[in-house]
């Protein structure tokens, strides 16, 4: 029940005075009448509850109605009374902390761009570092009337990250393309220069270099195209039923034929997955290729496929130097190389593992990289097993 809104201490004084009056000789009726008049005047003089009206162009709304209106918004919204934060919706309390309600907005937002915005009745500003060092918020202020205003905050961090990743990618790709191109142009110019008088042995060497660099360019363009194709299809789950064990066996035998039987150990059992044949083929080849490139040239690479509960597990294990733990989290980034010189010398593009990661994601699988320095690495891919229907016997 709601407490009666009376100034209770004054009421007690009135009561005590009314009780004392008959003792001082006043009649009981007079004391009672004075008490009633006193209490009535206290009741009439009680402070009115604060119902602040916010005037809009259409009329006026109570402040509490306005607060209730912005509460469910998914973007943070603050209501300012002059410069004081009168209320903050759930999204704003989560982003900036519940303590901001009641604070001066210039203190709560405390960034030069935000403070400049708060000096104006309306406007928009991009504020960096409001909720984390890398965060970027678009802060807009709209005046409701001369006293109240709304501040809306839109988180632009993810957009900025994507745009930065795009810029980095274009810069890296251009750099990777420019290096072999510059080398090709340099050698061809020398060969074409009659004054250079290049002897036949050097000419043959130059031709070889031009061919090698052209092939590097071709591989790079092919990898870039693969990556963009896989990314374009990343939301389409591939439906072809593929026996990964059989596929790995075929690829492994083919590679063993080229690099020598002793370099590949095959341990495969059947395991059907739902997949894209070309992409799974590329995934297996990229992992074997890396194991051969970065593992010990004398030691074998093991290619395993086994079923494990609801998964088909593919493992590619090499014996060699291994990978330093510092590099492990970044290996699947585009153009990341733990040893750039070695990767380039081996014809690497720095995109192989990024392609593997995207293929695994499209197949709703999981990629794990485990490595021990001085021992070697194991790249493990888990894909969901497709349960084959059991055919009736006989
Ligand atoms: P690259 O074309 O350079 O091989 P990848 O994306 O396939 O590019 O691999 C990225 C980097 O990860 C390589 O440059 C190499 O430093 C490291 N790496 C990949 N596989 C292995 C492995 N099996 N053993 C050691 N390092 C590896």
Short mmCIF file of C-alpha atoms and ligand atoms in Angstrom, two decimals:
data_model
loop_
_atom_site.label_atom_id
_atom_site.label_comp_id
_atom_site.label_asym_id
_atom_site.label_seq_id
_atom_site.Cartn_x
_atom_site.Cartn_y
_atom_site.Cartn_z
CA UNK A 1 0.00 0.00 0.00
CA UNK A 2 1.23 3.49 -0.82
CA UNK A 3 2.22 5.61 2.23
CA UNK A 4 0.11 8.72 2.77
CA UNK A 5 2.05 11.73 1.48
CA UNK A 6 1.95 13.81 4.71
CA UNK A 7 4.88 15.59 6.41
CA UNK A 8 4.71 13.26 9.40
CA UNK A 9 6.96 15.25 11.79
CA UNK A 10 4.70 18.33 11.42
CA UNK A 11 1.63 16.16 11.98
CA UNK A 12 3.09 14.86 15.27
CA UNK A 13 3.77 18.45 16.43
CA UNK A 14 0.12 19.37 15.57
CA UNK A 15 -1.19 16.39 17.53
CA UNK A 16 0.95 17.14 20.61
CA UNK A 17 -0.18 20.82 20.50
CA UNK A 18 -3.86 19.79 20.23
CA UNK A 19 -3.51 17.43 23.23
CA UNK A 20 -1.79 20.20 25.26
CA UNK A 21 -4.51 22.82 24.51
CA UNK A 22 -7.25 21.43 26.92
CA UNK A 23 -4.61 21.37 29.70
CA UNK A 24 -4.00 25.06 29.02
CA UNK A 25 -7.72 25.77 29.51
CA UNK A 26 -8.99 25.61 25.92
CA UNK A 27 -12.18 23.66 25.24
CA UNK A 28 -11.89 20.14 23.79
CA UNK A 29 -13.93 21.20 20.74
CA UNK A 30 -11.58 24.09 20.02
CA UNK A 31 -8.51 21.82 20.34
CA UNK A 32 -10.14 19.29 17.95
CA UNK A 33 -11.05 22.02 15.41
CA UNK A 34 -7.51 23.46 15.48
CA UNK A 35 -6.05 19.95 14.96
CA UNK A 36 -8.31 19.30 11.92
CA UNK A 37 -7.46 22.73 10.40
CA UNK A 38 -3.75 22.16 10.98
CA UNK A 39 -3.67 18.70 9.40
CA UNK A 40 -5.77 19.91 6.44
CA UNK A 41 -3.34 22.78 5.79
CA UNK A 42 -0.38 20.34 5.93
CA UNK A 43 -2.12 18.00 3.46
CA UNK A 44 -2.83 20.87 1.05
CA UNK A 45 0.75 22.16 1.33
CA UNK A 46 2.38 18.74 0.53
CA UNK A 47 4.77 18.82 -2.43
CA UNK A 48 3.32 17.69 -5.77
CA UNK A 49 5.04 14.65 -7.36
CA UNK A 50 7.34 15.77 -10.20
CA UNK A 51 5.62 15.08 -13.52
CA UNK A 52 7.94 16.63 -16.03
CA UNK A 53 6.40 17.20 -19.41
CA UNK A 54 8.53 17.05 -22.51
CA UNK A 55 7.21 19.27 -25.27
CA UNK A 56 7.40 17.87 -28.76
CA UNK A 57 6.12 19.35 -31.99
CA UNK A 58 2.95 17.27 -31.67
CA UNK A 59 2.22 18.26 -28.06
CA UNK A 60 3.72 17.06 -24.81
CA UNK A 61 4.55 13.69 -23.31
CA UNK A 62 5.63 12.84 -19.78
CA UNK A 63 9.33 12.16 -19.29
CA UNK A 64 8.60 8.67 -17.95
CA UNK A 65 6.61 7.84 -21.11
CA UNK A 66 9.60 8.93 -23.18
CA UNK A 67 11.98 6.77 -21.09
CA UNK A 68 9.66 3.75 -21.45
CA UNK A 69 9.60 4.36 -25.20
CA UNK A 70 13.40 4.17 -25.66
CA UNK A 71 14.00 1.36 -23.10
CA UNK A 72 13.55 -1.56 -25.56
CA UNK A 73 15.68 0.01 -28.35
CA UNK A 74 18.59 -2.26 -29.29
CA UNK A 75 20.95 0.70 -29.73
CA UNK A 76 22.06 2.63 -26.62
CA UNK A 77 19.93 5.74 -26.06
CA UNK A 78 20.46 8.36 -23.33
CA UNK A 79 17.99 11.05 -22.32
CA UNK A 80 19.65 14.28 -21.25
CA UNK A 81 18.12 16.89 -18.96
CA UNK A 82 20.31 19.86 -19.99
CA UNK A 83 23.73 18.11 -19.70
CA UNK A 84 22.73 15.58 -17.01
CA UNK A 85 21.92 11.99 -18.05
CA UNK A 86 18.33 11.68 -16.81
CA UNK A 87 17.96 8.12 -18.03
CA UNK A 88 19.69 5.45 -20.09
CA UNK A 89 18.00 2.51 -21.80
CA UNK A 90 19.08 -1.12 -21.21
CA UNK A 91 21.49 -1.12 -24.19
CA UNK A 92 23.15 2.10 -22.93
CA UNK A 93 23.44 0.77 -19.36
CA UNK A 94 25.08 -2.37 -20.74
CA UNK A 95 27.51 -0.49 -23.00
CA UNK A 96 28.47 2.35 -20.65
CA UNK A 97 27.58 0.96 -17.20
CA UNK A 98 24.53 1.71 -15.02
CA UNK A 99 26.49 4.34 -13.02
CA UNK A 100 26.16 6.90 -15.84
CA UNK A 101 22.55 7.72 -14.92
CA UNK A 102 22.66 11.02 -13.03
CA UNK A 103 26.16 11.88 -14.29
CA UNK A 104 27.05 14.88 -16.41
CA UNK A 105 27.14 13.57 -20.00
CA UNK A 106 30.49 15.29 -20.59
CA UNK A 107 31.96 13.22 -17.75
CA UNK A 108 30.23 9.98 -18.80
CA UNK A 109 31.27 10.23 -22.46
CA UNK A 110 34.54 12.07 -21.62
CA UNK A 111 35.92 12.23 -25.15
CA UNK A 112 36.86 15.46 -26.92
CA UNK A 113 34.63 14.68 -29.94
CA UNK A 114 31.69 13.81 -27.65
CA UNK A 115 32.22 16.89 -25.50
CA UNK A 116 32.23 19.13 -28.62
CA UNK A 117 28.95 17.50 -29.65
CA UNK A 118 27.43 18.12 -26.20
CA UNK A 119 28.14 21.84 -26.53
CA UNK A 120 25.71 21.98 -29.45
CA UNK A 121 21.97 21.33 -29.22
CA UNK A 122 22.08 18.83 -32.10
CA UNK A 123 24.68 17.04 -34.23
CA UNK A 124 26.67 13.88 -34.86
CA UNK A 125 30.23 12.79 -34.01
CA UNK A 126 32.41 9.68 -34.38
CA UNK A 127 33.90 8.83 -31.01
CA UNK A 128 36.83 6.42 -30.72
CA UNK A 129 37.72 4.40 -27.65
CA UNK A 130 34.45 4.96 -25.75
CA UNK A 131 33.96 1.34 -24.66
CA UNK A 132 37.33 -0.19 -25.53
CA UNK A 133 40.56 1.00 -27.09
CA UNK A 134 39.49 0.00 -30.64
CA UNK A 135 35.79 0.86 -30.38
CA UNK A 136 34.20 3.41 -32.70
CA UNK A 137 30.74 4.85 -31.91
CA UNK A 138 28.60 7.16 -33.96
CA UNK A 139 27.04 9.51 -31.40
CA UNK A 140 24.02 11.62 -32.46
CA UNK A 141 22.22 14.23 -30.41
CA UNK A 142 18.64 15.29 -31.12
CA UNK A 143 16.95 18.08 -29.15
CA UNK A 144 13.41 17.33 -27.91
CA UNK A 145 12.79 20.77 -26.44
CA UNK A 146 14.96 23.48 -24.94
CA UNK A 147 15.58 21.34 -21.82
CA UNK A 148 15.61 17.67 -22.94
CA UNK A 149 17.56 15.90 -25.68
CA UNK A 150 18.21 12.32 -26.79
CA UNK A 151 21.64 10.84 -27.50
CA UNK A 152 21.81 7.78 -29.73
CA UNK A 153 24.97 5.64 -29.93
CA UNK A 154 25.56 3.31 -32.89
CA UNK A 155 28.49 0.91 -32.67
CA UNK A 156 30.54 1.18 -35.87
CA UNK A 157 33.50 -0.93 -34.63
CA UNK A 158 32.70 -4.07 -36.70
CA UNK A 159 32.23 -2.02 -39.88
CA UNK A 160 35.56 -0.27 -39.30
CA UNK A 161 37.25 -3.67 -38.66
CA UNK A 162 35.87 -5.08 -41.91
CA UNK A 163 36.93 -2.04 -43.86
CA UNK A 164 40.42 -2.17 -42.29
CA UNK A 165 40.70 -5.90 -43.11
CA UNK A 166 39.69 -5.10 -46.69
CA UNK A 167 42.30 -2.37 -47.01
CA UNK A 168 44.99 -4.61 -45.47
CA UNK A 169 44.04 -7.44 -47.79
CA UNK A 170 44.25 -5.28 -50.92
CA UNK A 171 47.58 -3.83 -49.73
CA UNK A 172 49.02 -7.31 -49.01
CA UNK A 173 47.73 -8.81 -52.26
CA UNK A 174 49.15 -5.90 -54.27
CA UNK A 175 52.50 -6.30 -52.54
CA UNK A 176 52.54 -10.06 -53.24
CA UNK A 177 51.71 -9.44 -56.93
CA UNK A 178 54.14 -6.58 -57.35
CA UNK A 179 57.25 -8.49 -56.20
CA UNK A 180 57.25 -11.23 -58.89
CA UNK A 181 56.04 -8.74 -61.50
CA UNK A 182 58.94 -6.39 -60.81
CA UNK A 183 61.35 -9.31 -61.08
CA UNK A 184 59.83 -10.51 -64.40
CA UNK A 185 59.96 -7.00 -65.89
CA UNK A 186 63.58 -6.51 -64.77
CA UNK A 187 64.82 -9.78 -66.31
CA UNK A 188 62.86 -9.40 -69.55
CA UNK A 189 64.15 -5.83 -69.98
CA UNK A 190 67.73 -7.02 -69.57
CA UNK A 191 67.21 -9.88 -72.02
CA UNK A 192 65.64 -7.51 -74.55
CA UNK A 193 68.45 -4.95 -74.28
CA UNK A 194 70.93 -5.45 -77.17
CA UNK A 195 73.60 -3.54 -75.25
CA UNK A 196 73.37 -5.89 -72.26
CA UNK A 197 75.15 -8.66 -74.21
CA UNK A 198 73.94 -11.47 -71.94
CA UNK A 199 75.76 -14.75 -72.56
CA UNK A 200 73.70 -17.91 -73.29
CA UNK A 201 74.22 -19.46 -69.82
CA UNK A 202 72.99 -16.31 -68.05
CA UNK A 203 70.14 -16.00 -70.57
CA UNK A 204 68.99 -19.52 -69.68
CA UNK A 205 69.20 -18.64 -65.96
CA UNK A 206 67.14 -15.48 -66.53
CA UNK A 207 64.54 -17.43 -68.50
CA UNK A 208 64.24 -19.88 -65.63
CA UNK A 209 63.72 -17.05 -63.16
CA UNK A 210 61.07 -15.43 -65.38
CA UNK A 211 59.28 -18.78 -65.65
CA UNK A 212 59.46 -19.38 -61.87
CA UNK A 213 58.14 -15.90 -61.04
CA UNK A 214 55.36 -16.22 -63.65
CA UNK A 215 54.29 -19.53 -62.08
CA UNK A 216 54.33 -17.89 -58.66
CA UNK A 217 52.01 -15.18 -60.03
CA UNK A 218 49.73 -17.82 -61.52
CA UNK A 219 49.53 -19.75 -58.21
CA UNK A 220 48.84 -16.55 -56.33
CA UNK A 221 46.01 -15.54 -58.66
CA UNK A 222 44.56 -19.08 -58.47
CA UNK A 223 44.68 -19.03 -54.65
CA UNK A 224 43.07 -15.58 -54.54
CA UNK A 225 40.29 -16.78 -56.82
CA UNK A 226 39.76 -19.94 -54.74
CA UNK A 227 39.51 -17.90 -51.58
CA UNK A 228 36.98 -15.50 -53.06
CA UNK A 229 34.88 -18.41 -54.45
CA UNK A 230 34.85 -20.18 -51.07
CA UNK A 231 33.94 -16.94 -49.30
CA UNK A 232 31.11 -16.29 -51.76
CA UNK A 233 29.63 -19.72 -50.97
CA UNK A 234 30.32 -19.75 -47.26
CA UNK A 235 26.63 -19.79 -46.28
CA UNK A 236 25.71 -22.64 -48.63
CA UNK A 237 26.23 -25.97 -46.89
CA UNK A 238 27.57 -28.43 -49.49
CA UNK A 239 25.39 -31.53 -49.95
CA UNK A 240 27.38 -34.07 -51.96
CA UNK A 241 28.10 -37.29 -50.02
CA UNK A 242 31.85 -37.86 -50.07
CA UNK A 243 33.91 -40.63 -48.50
CA UNK A 244 36.76 -38.56 -47.02
CA UNK A 245 38.78 -41.71 -46.23
CA UNK A 246 38.67 -42.82 -49.83
CA UNK A 247 39.45 -39.32 -51.09
CA UNK A 248 42.50 -39.00 -48.79
CA UNK A 249 43.69 -42.46 -49.85
CA UNK A 250 43.53 -41.49 -53.54
CA UNK A 251 45.25 -38.13 -53.05
CA UNK A 252 47.88 -39.64 -50.71
CA UNK A 253 48.74 -42.38 -53.24
CA UNK A 254 48.99 -39.82 -56.03
CA UNK A 255 51.34 -37.60 -53.99
CA UNK A 256 53.39 -40.62 -52.88
CA UNK A 257 53.87 -41.49 -56.53
CA UNK A 258 55.47 -38.06 -57.10
CA UNK A 259 57.49 -37.57 -53.90
CA UNK A 260 58.36 -41.18 -53.13
CA UNK A 261 56.41 -43.95 -51.38
CA UNK A 262 58.58 -43.68 -48.25
CA UNK A 263 57.47 -40.08 -47.62
CA UNK A 264 53.75 -40.74 -47.19
CA UNK A 265 52.16 -43.04 -44.62
CA UNK A 266 48.46 -43.67 -45.26
CA UNK A 267 46.13 -44.79 -42.44
CA UNK A 268 42.59 -44.27 -43.67
CA UNK A 269 39.19 -45.76 -42.98
CA UNK A 270 35.90 -44.88 -44.71
CA UNK A 271 34.04 -41.86 -43.37
CA UNK A 272 31.28 -40.15 -45.34
CA UNK A 273 30.78 -36.41 -45.03
CA UNK A 274 28.50 -33.91 -46.71
CA UNK A 275 30.83 -31.78 -48.79
CA UNK A 276 32.11 -30.04 -51.88
CA UNK A 277 34.42 -32.48 -53.68
CA UNK A 278 36.71 -29.88 -55.23
CA UNK A 279 37.12 -27.95 -51.97
CA UNK A 280 37.80 -31.04 -49.83
CA UNK A 281 40.35 -32.17 -52.41
CA UNK A 282 42.03 -28.74 -52.14
CA UNK A 283 41.95 -28.91 -48.31
CA UNK A 284 43.71 -32.31 -48.22
CA UNK A 285 46.27 -31.24 -50.85
CA UNK A 286 47.08 -27.96 -49.08
CA UNK A 287 47.73 -29.75 -45.78
CA UNK A 288 49.90 -32.48 -47.34
CA UNK A 289 51.75 -29.86 -49.38
CA UNK A 290 52.57 -27.86 -46.22
CA UNK A 291 53.61 -30.98 -44.29
CA UNK A 292 56.03 -31.87 -47.10
CA UNK A 293 57.28 -28.27 -47.44
CA UNK A 294 57.85 -27.51 -43.76
CA UNK A 295 58.44 -30.98 -42.29
CA UNK A 296 61.76 -32.81 -42.23
CA UNK A 297 62.66 -33.75 -45.83
CA UNK A 298 63.82 -37.19 -44.67
CA UNK A 299 60.87 -38.01 -42.40
CA UNK A 300 57.50 -39.29 -43.63
CA UNK A 301 54.20 -37.42 -43.49
CA UNK A 302 51.25 -39.35 -42.06
CA UNK A 303 47.77 -38.92 -43.52
CA UNK A 304 45.04 -40.36 -41.31
CA UNK A 305 41.26 -40.52 -41.63
CA UNK A 306 39.18 -42.09 -38.84
CA UNK A 307 35.67 -41.94 -37.51
CA UNK A 308 35.21 -40.56 -34.01
CA UNK A 309 31.63 -40.66 -32.72
CA UNK A 310 29.72 -38.15 -34.85
CA UNK A 311 32.81 -36.89 -36.71
CA UNK A 312 35.15 -37.88 -39.46
CA UNK A 313 38.65 -36.83 -38.43
CA UNK A 314 41.40 -36.04 -40.92
CA UNK A 315 44.94 -35.67 -39.53
CA UNK A 316 48.06 -34.61 -41.38
CA UNK A 317 51.18 -35.09 -39.30
CA UNK A 318 54.72 -34.10 -40.15
CA UNK A 319 57.99 -34.59 -38.29
CA UNK A 320 60.25 -31.60 -38.32
CA UNK A 321 61.00 -28.29 -36.66
CA UNK A 322 57.40 -27.64 -35.65
CA UNK A 323 55.84 -24.21 -35.19
CA UNK A 324 56.53 -21.80 -32.33
CA UNK A 325 53.39 -21.40 -30.13
CA UNK A 326 53.44 -17.61 -30.75
CA UNK A 327 52.59 -18.20 -34.42
CA UNK A 328 49.82 -20.76 -33.94
CA UNK A 329 46.87 -18.33 -33.51
CA UNK A 330 47.72 -16.43 -36.71
CA UNK A 331 48.61 -19.20 -39.18
CA UNK A 332 45.18 -19.15 -40.86
CA UNK A 333 45.33 -15.39 -41.53
CA UNK A 334 45.78 -14.42 -45.15
CA UNK A 335 49.43 -13.93 -46.08
CA UNK A 336 50.65 -14.82 -42.57
CA UNK A 337 53.92 -16.73 -42.67
CA UNK A 338 55.96 -17.83 -39.66
CA UNK A 339 59.06 -17.95 -41.87
CA UNK A 340 58.50 -15.73 -44.94
CA UNK A 341 61.84 -16.58 -46.61
CA UNK A 342 61.22 -20.31 -46.39
CA UNK A 343 57.61 -20.01 -47.54
CA UNK A 344 58.57 -17.95 -50.63
CA UNK A 345 61.51 -20.22 -51.47
CA UNK A 346 59.09 -23.15 -51.41
CA UNK A 347 56.65 -21.30 -53.71
CA UNK A 348 54.16 -20.57 -50.90
CA UNK A 349 51.53 -17.85 -51.31
CA UNK A 350 50.65 -17.50 -47.62
CA UNK A 351 47.03 -18.32 -48.49
CA UNK A 352 46.98 -22.14 -48.15
CA UNK A 353 45.82 -22.30 -44.53
CA UNK A 354 43.37 -19.39 -44.97
CA UNK A 355 41.77 -21.46 -47.75
CA UNK A 356 41.72 -24.55 -45.47
CA UNK A 357 40.06 -22.57 -42.68
CA UNK A 358 37.34 -21.21 -44.97
CA UNK A 359 36.64 -24.65 -46.43
CA UNK A 360 36.35 -26.14 -42.92
CA UNK A 361 33.98 -23.36 -41.85
CA UNK A 362 31.78 -23.84 -44.91
CA UNK A 363 31.57 -27.57 -44.06
CA UNK A 364 30.64 -26.72 -40.43
CA UNK A 365 33.79 -28.42 -39.22
CA UNK A 366 36.65 -27.59 -36.91
CA UNK A 367 40.37 -27.05 -37.56
CA UNK A 368 43.00 -27.64 -34.86
CA UNK A 369 46.73 -27.09 -35.12
CA UNK A 370 49.01 -28.75 -32.58
CA UNK A 371 52.76 -28.46 -32.78
CA UNK A 372 55.85 -29.21 -30.71
CA UNK A 373 59.12 -27.48 -31.46
CA UNK A 374 61.67 -29.99 -32.64
CA UNK A 375 59.05 -32.72 -33.12
CA UNK A 376 56.57 -31.55 -35.76
CA UNK A 377 52.94 -30.58 -36.23
CA UNK A 378 49.52 -32.19 -36.54
CA UNK A 379 46.75 -30.41 -38.48
CA UNK A 380 43.37 -31.92 -37.53
CA UNK A 381 40.10 -31.34 -39.38
CA UNK A 382 36.82 -32.62 -37.91
CA UNK A 383 33.79 -32.79 -40.16
CA UNK A 384 30.31 -34.08 -39.25
CA UNK A 385 29.89 -37.77 -40.15
CA UNK A 386 26.93 -38.57 -42.38
CA UNK A 387 25.23 -41.66 -40.98
CA UNK A 388 24.69 -43.97 -43.93
CA UNK A 389 21.35 -45.78 -43.93
CA UNK A 390 21.79 -49.46 -43.01
CA UNK A 391 20.61 -51.50 -45.99
CA UNK A 392 18.52 -54.61 -45.23
CA UNK A 393 20.49 -57.88 -45.53
CA UNK A 394 19.75 -60.47 -48.27
P1 LIG B 1 52.32 -20.86 -47.41
O1 LIG B 1 51.91 -20.68 -48.80
O2 LIG B 1 53.31 -19.86 -46.95
O3 LIG B 1 52.71 -22.26 -47.10
P2 LIG B 1 50.05 -21.33 -45.68
O4 LIG B 1 48.87 -20.48 -45.44
O5 LIG B 1 49.82 -22.68 -46.23
O6 LIG B 1 51.02 -20.47 -46.58
O7 LIG B 1 50.80 -21.47 -44.31
C1 LIG B 1 51.07 -20.31 -43.56
C2 LIG B 1 52.36 -20.47 -42.78
O8 LIG B 1 52.17 -21.45 -41.77
C3 LIG B 1 53.51 -20.94 -43.60
O9 LIG B 1 54.17 -19.88 -44.21
C4 LIG B 1 54.39 -21.63 -42.58
O10 LIG B 1 55.19 -20.66 -41.95
C5 LIG B 1 53.38 -22.16 -41.55
N1 LIG B 1 53.09 -23.60 -41.73
C6 LIG B 1 52.05 -24.13 -42.40
N2 LIG B 1 52.07 -25.47 -42.32
C7 LIG B 1 53.14 -25.80 -41.58
C8 LIG B 1 53.73 -27.04 -41.14
N3 LIG B 1 53.19 -28.22 -41.45
N4 LIG B 1 54.84 -26.98 -40.37
C9 LIG B 1 55.40 -25.79 -40.04
N5 LIG B 1 54.90 -24.59 -40.43
C10 LIG B 1 53.80 -24.60 -41.19
#
